Amino acid sequence: MKSKGKKSNMAAEQTLVLIKPDGLIKGLTGNILTALSDAGLIIVGSKVVQVTRELAEEHYQHLREEKFFDELINYIMGEYHVKRILALVYHGENAIKKVRKVVGATNPEEAEPTSIRGKYGRITTKGVFENVVHASENPKEAEREIKLWFRPSELVHTIYPTETKKITKSEVFWK
Ligand code: IDP
Ligand code: MG
């Protein structure tokens, strides 16, 4: 249904972006963040992560049956480039679609030439889509992924319910 001149009351979304190991090793972080700033969203969390096999397999669980799965896990773990990624959470209205638009299609050869993947992605001779960034596909996936990669305390603003639990555990402090 179309609403005439009425402002959308859509709630703000959050979406997970990962600058993948190829993006980091190629020094594309600045270019990628600049391109993403066109979406007019705000960053509510960011961190550098060394991706474990467990995290990689959980993140890409929906692709477990694909023939490229093992290569994909190696790729995101940094086996071909560098063993880290930059994880970010973007927040704002329609954040998921806006970021996917700037990021471009999964296959870098099919991505808009002006999109991040169109500009910087490639397909290796082994058939891995080295497409420089990950971006959540839909609200359900965004929630699952943000909760997988970040704790509530690592975000300056949360949109999913949280609870406070008392825990006793050892933590590392500066000496
Ligand atoms: P997306 O990253 O655009 O959401 P997904 O289908 O979720 O695309 O796939 C996750 C990642 O797996 C892609 O970003 C890409 O790196 C890799 N991938 C997806 N499809 C293929 C393929 O057909 N061949 C090789 N790698 C692929
Ligand atoms: Mg996906």
Short mmCIF file of N, CA and C and ligand atoms in Angstrom, two decimals:
data_model
loop_
_atom_site.label_atom_id
_atom_site.label_comp_id
_atom_site.label_asym_id
_atom_site.label_seq_id
_atom_site.Cartn_x
_atom_site.Cartn_y
_atom_site.Cartn_z
N MET A 1 0.83 -1.20 0.00
CA MET A 1 0.00 0.00 0.00
C MET A 1 0.88 1.27 0.00
N LYS A 2 0.55 2.19 -0.87
CA LYS A 2 1.37 3.41 -0.93
C LYS A 2 0.84 4.44 0.05
N SER A 3 1.76 5.12 0.72
CA SER A 3 1.32 6.17 1.63
C SER A 3 1.77 7.50 1.03
N LYS A 4 0.78 8.40 0.87
CA LYS A 4 1.07 9.67 0.15
C LYS A 4 1.81 10.65 1.06
N GLY A 5 3.04 10.92 0.69
CA GLY A 5 3.81 11.93 1.41
C GLY A 5 4.02 11.65 2.89
N LYS A 6 3.63 10.46 3.30
CA LYS A 6 3.76 10.14 4.72
C LYS A 6 5.16 9.60 4.96
N LYS A 7 5.75 10.05 6.03
CA LYS A 7 7.10 9.58 6.34
C LYS A 7 7.03 8.13 6.79
N SER A 8 7.96 7.30 6.29
CA SER A 8 7.98 5.90 6.69
C SER A 8 8.26 5.81 8.19
N ASN A 9 7.53 4.92 8.87
CA ASN A 9 7.79 4.77 10.31
C ASN A 9 8.60 3.51 10.57
N MET A 10 9.32 3.08 9.53
CA MET A 10 10.11 1.88 9.66
C MET A 10 11.17 2.06 10.75
N ALA A 11 11.29 1.05 11.58
CA ALA A 11 12.27 1.13 12.67
C ALA A 11 13.68 1.00 12.11
N ALA A 12 14.62 1.54 12.85
CA ALA A 12 16.01 1.44 12.43
C ALA A 12 16.46 -0.02 12.46
N GLU A 13 17.28 -0.37 11.52
CA GLU A 13 17.85 -1.73 11.46
C GLU A 13 19.33 -1.66 11.79
N GLN A 14 19.88 -2.83 12.10
CA GLN A 14 21.33 -2.94 12.20
C GLN A 14 21.78 -4.05 11.28
N THR A 15 22.99 -3.93 10.76
CA THR A 15 23.50 -4.92 9.83
C THR A 15 24.98 -5.16 10.09
N LEU A 16 25.40 -6.41 9.87
CA LEU A 16 26.81 -6.76 10.09
C LEU A 16 27.60 -6.62 8.79
N VAL A 17 28.71 -5.94 8.88
CA VAL A 17 29.65 -5.85 7.75
C VAL A 17 30.97 -6.45 8.19
N LEU A 18 31.55 -7.30 7.36
CA LEU A 18 32.90 -7.80 7.62
C LEU A 18 33.78 -7.36 6.46
N ILE A 19 34.88 -6.71 6.78
CA ILE A 19 35.89 -6.50 5.74
C ILE A 19 36.75 -7.75 5.77
N LYS A 20 36.66 -8.53 4.70
CA LYS A 20 37.27 -9.86 4.66
C LYS A 20 38.79 -9.75 4.51
N PRO A 21 39.51 -10.86 4.73
CA PRO A 21 40.98 -10.80 4.71
C PRO A 21 41.57 -10.24 3.42
N ASP A 22 40.93 -10.44 2.28
CA ASP A 22 41.46 -9.86 1.03
C ASP A 22 41.32 -8.35 1.04
N GLY A 23 40.24 -7.86 1.63
CA GLY A 23 40.05 -6.41 1.74
C GLY A 23 41.12 -5.78 2.62
N LEU A 24 41.47 -6.48 3.72
CA LEU A 24 42.48 -5.95 4.63
C LEU A 24 43.86 -5.98 4.00
N ILE A 25 44.22 -7.13 3.41
CA ILE A 25 45.59 -7.24 2.88
C ILE A 25 45.81 -6.31 1.69
N LYS A 26 44.75 -6.00 0.98
CA LYS A 26 44.89 -5.10 -0.18
C LYS A 26 44.83 -3.62 0.24
N GLY A 27 44.69 -3.37 1.55
CA GLY A 27 44.67 -1.99 2.04
C GLY A 27 43.41 -1.24 1.62
N LEU A 28 42.29 -1.97 1.56
CA LEU A 28 41.06 -1.36 1.06
C LEU A 28 40.14 -0.82 2.16
N THR A 29 40.58 -0.95 3.41
CA THR A 29 39.69 -0.57 4.53
C THR A 29 39.14 0.85 4.37
N GLY A 30 40.04 1.80 4.10
CA GLY A 30 39.61 3.20 3.97
C GLY A 30 38.61 3.39 2.84
N ASN A 31 38.92 2.80 1.69
CA ASN A 31 38.02 2.92 0.53
C ASN A 31 36.64 2.32 0.84
N ILE A 32 36.65 1.18 1.52
CA ILE A 32 35.39 0.50 1.83
C ILE A 32 34.56 1.33 2.81
N LEU A 33 35.22 1.85 3.84
CA LEU A 33 34.49 2.67 4.83
C LEU A 33 33.95 3.94 4.17
N THR A 34 34.73 4.52 3.27
CA THR A 34 34.26 5.71 2.57
C THR A 34 33.03 5.38 1.72
N ALA A 35 33.11 4.28 0.98
CA ALA A 35 31.97 3.88 0.14
C ALA A 35 30.74 3.63 1.01
N LEU A 36 30.95 2.96 2.16
CA LEU A 36 29.81 2.66 3.04
C LEU A 36 29.22 3.92 3.66
N SER A 37 30.03 4.96 3.81
CA SER A 37 29.50 6.19 4.43
C SER A 37 28.45 6.84 3.54
N ASP A 38 28.45 6.50 2.24
CA ASP A 38 27.41 7.00 1.34
C ASP A 38 26.01 6.53 1.75
N ALA A 39 25.94 5.42 2.50
CA ALA A 39 24.64 4.89 2.91
C ALA A 39 24.00 5.74 4.01
N GLY A 40 24.75 6.67 4.58
CA GLY A 40 24.20 7.58 5.60
C GLY A 40 23.82 6.89 6.90
N LEU A 41 24.58 5.88 7.27
CA LEU A 41 24.30 5.13 8.50
C LEU A 41 25.36 5.47 9.55
N ILE A 42 25.17 4.97 10.77
CA ILE A 42 26.22 5.18 11.76
C ILE A 42 26.82 3.84 12.19
N ILE A 43 28.09 3.88 12.55
CA ILE A 43 28.76 2.66 13.05
C ILE A 43 28.51 2.59 14.55
N VAL A 44 27.96 1.47 15.02
CA VAL A 44 27.71 1.33 16.46
C VAL A 44 28.65 0.32 17.12
N GLY A 45 29.47 -0.35 16.32
CA GLY A 45 30.45 -1.28 16.87
C GLY A 45 31.47 -1.65 15.83
N SER A 46 32.71 -1.89 16.28
CA SER A 46 33.72 -2.38 15.33
C SER A 46 34.85 -3.05 16.10
N LYS A 47 35.42 -4.07 15.49
CA LYS A 47 36.58 -4.73 16.10
C LYS A 47 37.31 -5.60 15.07
N VAL A 48 38.60 -5.82 15.35
CA VAL A 48 39.39 -6.71 14.51
C VAL A 48 39.27 -8.11 15.13
N VAL A 49 39.02 -9.11 14.30
CA VAL A 49 38.80 -10.47 14.80
C VAL A 49 39.69 -11.46 14.06
N GLN A 50 40.30 -12.38 14.81
CA GLN A 50 40.95 -13.54 14.20
C GLN A 50 39.88 -14.62 14.15
N VAL A 51 39.49 -15.00 12.98
CA VAL A 51 38.32 -15.88 12.83
C VAL A 51 38.72 -17.34 13.05
N THR A 52 38.08 -17.96 14.04
CA THR A 52 38.32 -19.39 14.28
C THR A 52 37.48 -20.21 13.31
N ARG A 53 37.84 -21.48 13.16
CA ARG A 53 37.05 -22.36 12.29
C ARG A 53 35.61 -22.44 12.79
N GLU A 54 35.47 -22.51 14.10
CA GLU A 54 34.13 -22.62 14.70
C GLU A 54 33.26 -21.41 14.33
N LEU A 55 33.84 -20.21 14.46
CA LEU A 55 33.09 -18.99 14.12
C LEU A 55 32.77 -18.94 12.63
N ALA A 56 33.76 -19.29 11.81
CA ALA A 56 33.57 -19.27 10.35
C ALA A 56 32.44 -20.22 9.94
N GLU A 57 32.46 -21.43 10.51
CA GLU A 57 31.45 -22.44 10.12
C GLU A 57 30.07 -22.05 10.62
N GLU A 58 30.02 -21.42 11.78
CA GLU A 58 28.74 -20.96 12.31
C GLU A 58 28.18 -19.82 11.45
N HIS A 59 29.07 -18.89 11.09
CA HIS A 59 28.65 -17.74 10.29
C HIS A 59 28.08 -18.20 8.94
N TYR A 60 28.76 -19.16 8.31
CA TYR A 60 28.34 -19.62 6.97
C TYR A 60 27.59 -20.95 7.04
N GLN A 61 26.92 -21.23 8.14
CA GLN A 61 26.23 -22.52 8.33
C GLN A 61 25.25 -22.83 7.20
N HIS A 62 24.61 -21.80 6.61
CA HIS A 62 23.61 -22.03 5.57
C HIS A 62 24.24 -22.50 4.26
N LEU A 63 25.56 -22.44 4.17
CA LEU A 63 26.24 -22.83 2.93
C LEU A 63 26.99 -24.15 3.08
N ARG A 64 26.73 -24.84 4.18
CA ARG A 64 27.45 -26.07 4.53
C ARG A 64 27.45 -27.11 3.40
N GLU A 65 26.38 -27.16 2.64
CA GLU A 65 26.26 -28.17 1.58
C GLU A 65 26.91 -27.75 0.27
N GLU A 66 27.34 -26.51 0.17
CA GLU A 66 27.89 -26.01 -1.11
C GLU A 66 29.28 -26.60 -1.37
N LYS A 67 29.59 -26.77 -2.65
CA LYS A 67 30.89 -27.38 -2.98
C LYS A 67 32.05 -26.42 -2.68
N PHE A 68 31.75 -25.14 -2.58
CA PHE A 68 32.80 -24.17 -2.28
C PHE A 68 32.97 -23.91 -0.78
N PHE A 69 32.26 -24.69 0.06
CA PHE A 69 32.23 -24.40 1.50
C PHE A 69 33.63 -24.42 2.14
N ASP A 70 34.43 -25.47 1.87
CA ASP A 70 35.74 -25.58 2.52
C ASP A 70 36.65 -24.41 2.15
N GLU A 71 36.61 -24.05 0.85
CA GLU A 71 37.42 -22.92 0.38
C GLU A 71 36.95 -21.63 1.04
N LEU A 72 35.62 -21.51 1.17
CA LEU A 72 35.05 -20.31 1.78
C LEU A 72 35.50 -20.17 3.24
N ILE A 73 35.51 -21.27 3.96
CA ILE A 73 35.95 -21.25 5.36
C ILE A 73 37.43 -20.86 5.44
N ASN A 74 38.25 -21.46 4.56
CA ASN A 74 39.68 -21.08 4.52
C ASN A 74 39.85 -19.60 4.21
N TYR A 75 39.04 -19.12 3.28
CA TYR A 75 39.11 -17.72 2.85
C TYR A 75 38.79 -16.78 4.01
N ILE A 76 37.68 -17.02 4.70
CA ILE A 76 37.26 -16.10 5.76
C ILE A 76 38.18 -16.21 6.98
N MET A 77 38.84 -17.38 7.14
CA MET A 77 39.80 -17.55 8.24
C MET A 77 41.14 -16.87 7.91
N GLY A 78 41.30 -16.47 6.65
CA GLY A 78 42.51 -15.74 6.27
C GLY A 78 43.64 -16.62 5.77
N GLU A 79 43.34 -17.86 5.41
CA GLU A 79 44.40 -18.77 4.95
C GLU A 79 45.07 -18.28 3.67
N TYR A 80 44.35 -17.50 2.86
CA TYR A 80 44.91 -17.04 1.58
C TYR A 80 45.47 -15.61 1.66
N HIS A 81 45.21 -14.91 2.75
CA HIS A 81 45.60 -13.50 2.80
C HIS A 81 46.24 -13.13 4.13
N VAL A 82 45.41 -12.82 5.12
CA VAL A 82 45.90 -12.42 6.43
C VAL A 82 44.86 -12.88 7.45
N LYS A 83 45.34 -13.31 8.64
CA LYS A 83 44.40 -13.96 9.57
C LYS A 83 43.65 -12.97 10.45
N ARG A 84 42.93 -12.07 9.82
CA ARG A 84 42.04 -11.20 10.56
C ARG A 84 41.01 -10.57 9.63
N ILE A 85 39.95 -10.14 10.23
CA ILE A 85 38.92 -9.40 9.50
C ILE A 85 38.52 -8.19 10.37
N LEU A 86 37.88 -7.22 9.75
CA LEU A 86 37.33 -6.10 10.53
C LEU A 86 35.82 -6.24 10.54
N ALA A 87 35.27 -6.39 11.73
CA ALA A 87 33.81 -6.54 11.88
C ALA A 87 33.20 -5.22 12.29
N LEU A 88 32.09 -4.84 11.65
CA LEU A 88 31.42 -3.58 11.95
C LEU A 88 29.91 -3.80 12.01
N VAL A 89 29.26 -3.02 12.86
CA VAL A 89 27.79 -3.01 12.86
C VAL A 89 27.33 -1.61 12.47
N TYR A 90 26.55 -1.54 11.40
CA TYR A 90 25.97 -0.27 10.94
C TYR A 90 24.51 -0.19 11.38
N HIS A 91 24.10 1.01 11.74
CA HIS A 91 22.77 1.22 12.30
C HIS A 91 22.08 2.36 11.55
N GLY A 92 20.81 2.16 11.24
CA GLY A 92 20.04 3.24 10.62
C GLY A 92 18.83 2.69 9.90
N GLU A 93 18.02 3.58 9.38
CA GLU A 93 16.82 3.16 8.68
C GLU A 93 17.17 2.39 7.41
N ASN A 94 16.57 1.24 7.25
CA ASN A 94 16.77 0.44 6.04
C ASN A 94 18.25 0.05 5.85
N ALA A 95 18.96 -0.10 6.96
CA ALA A 95 20.42 -0.31 6.92
C ALA A 95 20.81 -1.53 6.07
N ILE A 96 20.03 -2.60 6.17
CA ILE A 96 20.43 -3.85 5.51
C ILE A 96 20.46 -3.68 3.99
N LYS A 97 19.39 -3.15 3.44
CA LYS A 97 19.30 -2.96 1.98
C LYS A 97 20.29 -1.90 1.51
N LYS A 98 20.41 -0.83 2.28
CA LYS A 98 21.32 0.25 1.86
C LYS A 98 22.75 -0.26 1.76
N VAL A 99 23.16 -1.04 2.75
CA VAL A 99 24.54 -1.55 2.73
C VAL A 99 24.72 -2.56 1.60
N ARG A 100 23.74 -3.45 1.40
CA ARG A 100 23.85 -4.44 0.31
C ARG A 100 23.99 -3.74 -1.04
N LYS A 101 23.32 -2.61 -1.19
CA LYS A 101 23.38 -1.88 -2.47
C LYS A 101 24.80 -1.35 -2.71
N VAL A 102 25.39 -0.77 -1.68
CA VAL A 102 26.75 -0.23 -1.82
C VAL A 102 27.75 -1.37 -2.02
N VAL A 103 27.48 -2.52 -1.38
CA VAL A 103 28.39 -3.67 -1.45
C VAL A 103 28.33 -4.35 -2.82
N GLY A 104 27.15 -4.50 -3.39
CA GLY A 104 27.02 -5.12 -4.71
C GLY A 104 26.76 -6.61 -4.65
N ALA A 105 26.55 -7.21 -5.81
CA ALA A 105 26.17 -8.63 -5.91
C ALA A 105 27.28 -9.56 -5.42
N THR A 106 26.85 -10.76 -5.01
CA THR A 106 27.78 -11.77 -4.46
C THR A 106 28.92 -12.07 -5.43
N ASN A 107 28.56 -12.32 -6.69
CA ASN A 107 29.57 -12.63 -7.71
C ASN A 107 30.20 -11.31 -8.19
N PRO A 108 31.48 -11.11 -7.91
CA PRO A 108 32.09 -9.81 -8.25
C PRO A 108 32.04 -9.48 -9.74
N GLU A 109 31.93 -10.53 -10.57
CA GLU A 109 31.83 -10.26 -12.02
C GLU A 109 30.46 -9.73 -12.40
N GLU A 110 29.46 -10.06 -11.57
CA GLU A 110 28.10 -9.59 -11.86
C GLU A 110 27.76 -8.32 -11.09
N ALA A 111 28.60 -7.97 -10.13
CA ALA A 111 28.32 -6.79 -9.29
C ALA A 111 28.44 -5.53 -10.12
N GLU A 112 27.63 -4.53 -9.80
CA GLU A 112 27.73 -3.20 -10.43
C GLU A 112 29.20 -2.77 -10.38
N PRO A 113 29.74 -2.30 -11.48
CA PRO A 113 31.16 -1.92 -11.48
C PRO A 113 31.51 -0.85 -10.44
N THR A 114 30.50 -0.04 -10.05
CA THR A 114 30.78 1.02 -9.08
C THR A 114 30.59 0.56 -7.62
N SER A 115 30.10 -0.67 -7.43
CA SER A 115 29.91 -1.18 -6.07
C SER A 115 31.26 -1.65 -5.52
N ILE A 116 31.31 -1.88 -4.20
CA ILE A 116 32.57 -2.30 -3.57
C ILE A 116 33.06 -3.62 -4.20
N ARG A 117 32.15 -4.58 -4.32
CA ARG A 117 32.56 -5.87 -4.89
C ARG A 117 32.90 -5.75 -6.37
N GLY A 118 32.16 -4.90 -7.09
CA GLY A 118 32.44 -4.68 -8.51
C GLY A 118 33.81 -4.05 -8.72
N LYS A 119 34.17 -3.16 -7.82
CA LYS A 119 35.46 -2.47 -7.95
C LYS A 119 36.63 -3.34 -7.54
N TYR A 120 36.46 -4.04 -6.41
CA TYR A 120 37.63 -4.67 -5.78
C TYR A 120 37.61 -6.19 -5.75
N GLY A 121 36.48 -6.82 -6.09
CA GLY A 121 36.38 -8.27 -5.97
C GLY A 121 37.00 -9.00 -7.14
N ARG A 122 37.24 -10.30 -6.95
CA ARG A 122 37.72 -11.14 -8.06
C ARG A 122 37.29 -12.58 -7.81
N ILE A 123 37.34 -13.38 -8.87
CA ILE A 123 37.09 -14.81 -8.72
C ILE A 123 38.42 -15.51 -8.94
N THR A 124 38.82 -16.34 -7.98
CA THR A 124 40.12 -17.01 -8.13
C THR A 124 40.01 -18.17 -9.12
N THR A 125 41.15 -18.68 -9.55
CA THR A 125 41.11 -19.82 -10.49
C THR A 125 40.50 -21.04 -9.81
N LYS A 126 40.55 -21.08 -8.47
CA LYS A 126 39.90 -22.19 -7.73
C LYS A 126 38.40 -21.97 -7.63
N GLY A 127 37.93 -20.79 -8.04
CA GLY A 127 36.49 -20.53 -8.05
C GLY A 127 35.95 -19.86 -6.80
N VAL A 128 36.86 -19.40 -5.92
CA VAL A 128 36.39 -18.68 -4.72
C VAL A 128 36.01 -17.26 -5.12
N PHE A 129 34.84 -16.82 -4.68
CA PHE A 129 34.47 -15.42 -4.90
C PHE A 129 35.16 -14.59 -3.82
N GLU A 130 36.29 -13.97 -4.14
CA GLU A 130 36.94 -13.08 -3.18
C GLU A 130 36.29 -11.70 -3.36
N ASN A 131 35.24 -11.50 -2.58
CA ASN A 131 34.43 -10.29 -2.83
C ASN A 131 34.55 -9.24 -1.73
N VAL A 132 35.65 -9.30 -0.97
CA VAL A 132 36.13 -8.19 -0.16
C VAL A 132 35.31 -7.88 1.11
N VAL A 133 34.00 -7.99 1.01
CA VAL A 133 33.17 -7.69 2.18
C VAL A 133 32.01 -8.66 2.33
N HIS A 134 31.57 -8.81 3.58
CA HIS A 134 30.32 -9.49 3.87
C HIS A 134 29.32 -8.44 4.34
N ALA A 135 28.05 -8.61 3.97
CA ALA A 135 26.99 -7.76 4.51
C ALA A 135 25.75 -8.62 4.71
N SER A 136 25.09 -8.46 5.86
CA SER A 136 23.91 -9.28 6.17
C SER A 136 22.86 -9.14 5.07
N GLU A 137 22.13 -10.25 4.84
CA GLU A 137 21.17 -10.28 3.72
C GLU A 137 19.77 -9.81 4.08
N ASN A 138 19.32 -10.11 5.29
CA ASN A 138 17.95 -9.78 5.69
C ASN A 138 17.91 -9.61 7.21
N PRO A 139 16.80 -9.11 7.75
CA PRO A 139 16.75 -8.81 9.19
C PRO A 139 17.03 -10.03 10.08
N LYS A 140 16.54 -11.21 9.66
CA LYS A 140 16.74 -12.40 10.48
C LYS A 140 18.22 -12.78 10.55
N GLU A 141 18.86 -12.73 9.37
CA GLU A 141 20.29 -13.04 9.30
C GLU A 141 21.12 -11.98 10.02
N ALA A 142 20.72 -10.72 9.87
CA ALA A 142 21.45 -9.64 10.53
C ALA A 142 21.46 -9.86 12.05
N GLU A 143 20.30 -10.21 12.59
CA GLU A 143 20.22 -10.43 14.04
C GLU A 143 21.09 -11.62 14.45
N ARG A 144 20.98 -12.70 13.70
CA ARG A 144 21.78 -13.89 14.02
C ARG A 144 23.27 -13.57 13.96
N GLU A 145 23.67 -12.86 12.92
CA GLU A 145 25.10 -12.57 12.72
C GLU A 145 25.64 -11.57 13.75
N ILE A 146 24.87 -10.52 14.03
CA ILE A 146 25.35 -9.52 15.01
C ILE A 146 25.52 -10.19 16.37
N LYS A 147 24.56 -11.08 16.72
CA LYS A 147 24.65 -11.77 18.01
C LYS A 147 25.79 -12.78 18.04
N LEU A 148 26.16 -13.28 16.88
CA LEU A 148 27.28 -14.22 16.79
C LEU A 148 28.62 -13.50 16.94
N TRP A 149 28.75 -12.33 16.36
CA TRP A 149 30.04 -11.64 16.31
C TRP A 149 30.27 -10.65 17.44
N PHE A 150 29.19 -10.11 18.02
CA PHE A 150 29.34 -9.07 19.03
C PHE A 150 28.57 -9.38 20.31
N ARG A 151 29.13 -8.92 21.44
CA ARG A 151 28.36 -8.92 22.69
C ARG A 151 27.62 -7.59 22.77
N PRO A 152 26.51 -7.53 23.51
CA PRO A 152 25.80 -6.25 23.64
C PRO A 152 26.72 -5.13 24.11
N SER A 153 27.63 -5.45 25.03
CA SER A 153 28.51 -4.40 25.59
C SER A 153 29.49 -3.84 24.57
N GLU A 154 29.64 -4.51 23.44
CA GLU A 154 30.57 -4.02 22.41
C GLU A 154 29.89 -3.05 21.43
N LEU A 155 28.59 -2.88 21.58
CA LEU A 155 27.86 -1.96 20.71
C LEU A 155 27.43 -0.74 21.53
N VAL A 156 27.54 0.44 20.94
CA VAL A 156 27.13 1.64 21.69
C VAL A 156 25.60 1.80 21.68
N HIS A 157 24.94 1.07 20.78
CA HIS A 157 23.48 1.12 20.74
C HIS A 157 22.96 -0.24 20.29
N THR A 158 22.05 -0.82 21.04
CA THR A 158 21.52 -2.14 20.66
C THR A 158 20.05 -2.01 20.28
N ILE A 159 19.59 -2.90 19.39
CA ILE A 159 18.17 -2.89 19.04
C ILE A 159 17.50 -4.21 19.44
N TYR A 160 18.28 -5.18 19.87
CA TYR A 160 17.72 -6.45 20.32
C TYR A 160 17.70 -6.47 21.85
N PRO A 161 16.71 -7.16 22.42
CA PRO A 161 16.60 -7.19 23.89
C PRO A 161 17.86 -7.80 24.52
N THR A 162 18.21 -7.29 25.68
CA THR A 162 19.37 -7.83 26.40
C THR A 162 18.95 -8.20 27.82
N GLU A 163 19.77 -8.97 28.49
CA GLU A 163 19.52 -9.27 29.90
C GLU A 163 20.85 -9.18 30.64
N THR A 164 20.77 -8.87 31.92
CA THR A 164 21.99 -8.75 32.72
C THR A 164 22.13 -9.99 33.58
N LYS A 165 23.32 -10.61 33.53
CA LYS A 165 23.58 -11.79 34.34
C LYS A 165 24.82 -11.56 35.17
N LYS A 166 24.80 -12.06 36.39
CA LYS A 166 25.99 -11.97 37.24
C LYS A 166 26.87 -13.17 36.93
N ILE A 167 28.14 -12.88 36.61
CA ILE A 167 29.06 -13.99 36.35
C ILE A 167 30.36 -13.76 37.11
N THR A 168 31.01 -14.84 37.45
CA THR A 168 32.35 -14.70 38.04
C THR A 168 33.32 -15.43 37.13
N LYS A 169 34.27 -14.69 36.61
CA LYS A 169 35.26 -15.30 35.73
C LYS A 169 36.54 -14.48 35.73
N SER A 170 37.63 -15.11 35.30
CA SER A 170 38.90 -14.40 35.24
C SER A 170 38.92 -13.54 33.98
N GLU A 171 39.50 -12.37 34.10
CA GLU A 171 39.64 -11.48 32.95
C GLU A 171 41.05 -10.96 32.88
N VAL A 172 41.52 -10.64 31.68
CA VAL A 172 42.87 -10.12 31.51
C VAL A 172 42.84 -8.60 31.69
N PHE A 173 43.76 -8.08 32.51
CA PHE A 173 43.89 -6.64 32.71
C PHE A 173 45.29 -6.18 32.32
N TRP A 174 45.47 -4.88 32.10
CA TRP A 174 46.82 -4.34 31.87
C TRP A 174 47.61 -4.47 33.16
N LYS A 175 48.87 -4.85 33.06
CA LYS A 175 49.73 -5.00 34.24
C LYS A 175 50.27 -3.65 34.68
P1 IDP B 1 26.56 -12.89 0.11
O1 IDP B 1 27.92 -12.77 0.75
O2 IDP B 1 26.39 -11.95 -1.04
O3 IDP B 1 25.43 -12.78 1.11
P2 IDP B 1 26.20 -15.78 0.13
O4 IDP B 1 25.38 -16.56 -0.83
O5 IDP B 1 25.70 -15.63 1.53
O6 IDP B 1 26.46 -14.35 -0.53
O7 IDP B 1 27.64 -16.44 0.14
C1 IDP B 1 28.59 -16.15 1.13
C2 IDP B 1 29.96 -16.03 0.49
O8 IDP B 1 30.31 -17.27 -0.14
C3 IDP B 1 30.05 -15.01 -0.65
O9 IDP B 1 30.22 -13.69 -0.19
C4 IDP B 1 31.23 -15.53 -1.42
O10 IDP B 1 32.45 -15.16 -0.79
C5 IDP B 1 31.04 -17.03 -1.31
N1 IDP B 1 30.27 -17.59 -2.43
C6 IDP B 1 28.94 -17.51 -2.63
N2 IDP B 1 28.54 -18.13 -3.75
C7 IDP B 1 29.68 -18.63 -4.29
C8 IDP B 1 29.94 -19.41 -5.49
O11 IDP B 1 29.03 -19.75 -6.26
N3 IDP B 1 31.23 -19.74 -5.70
C9 IDP B 1 32.25 -19.38 -4.87
N4 IDP B 1 32.05 -18.67 -3.75
C10 IDP B 1 30.79 -18.29 -3.47
MG MG B 2 24.99 -14.07 2.67
#
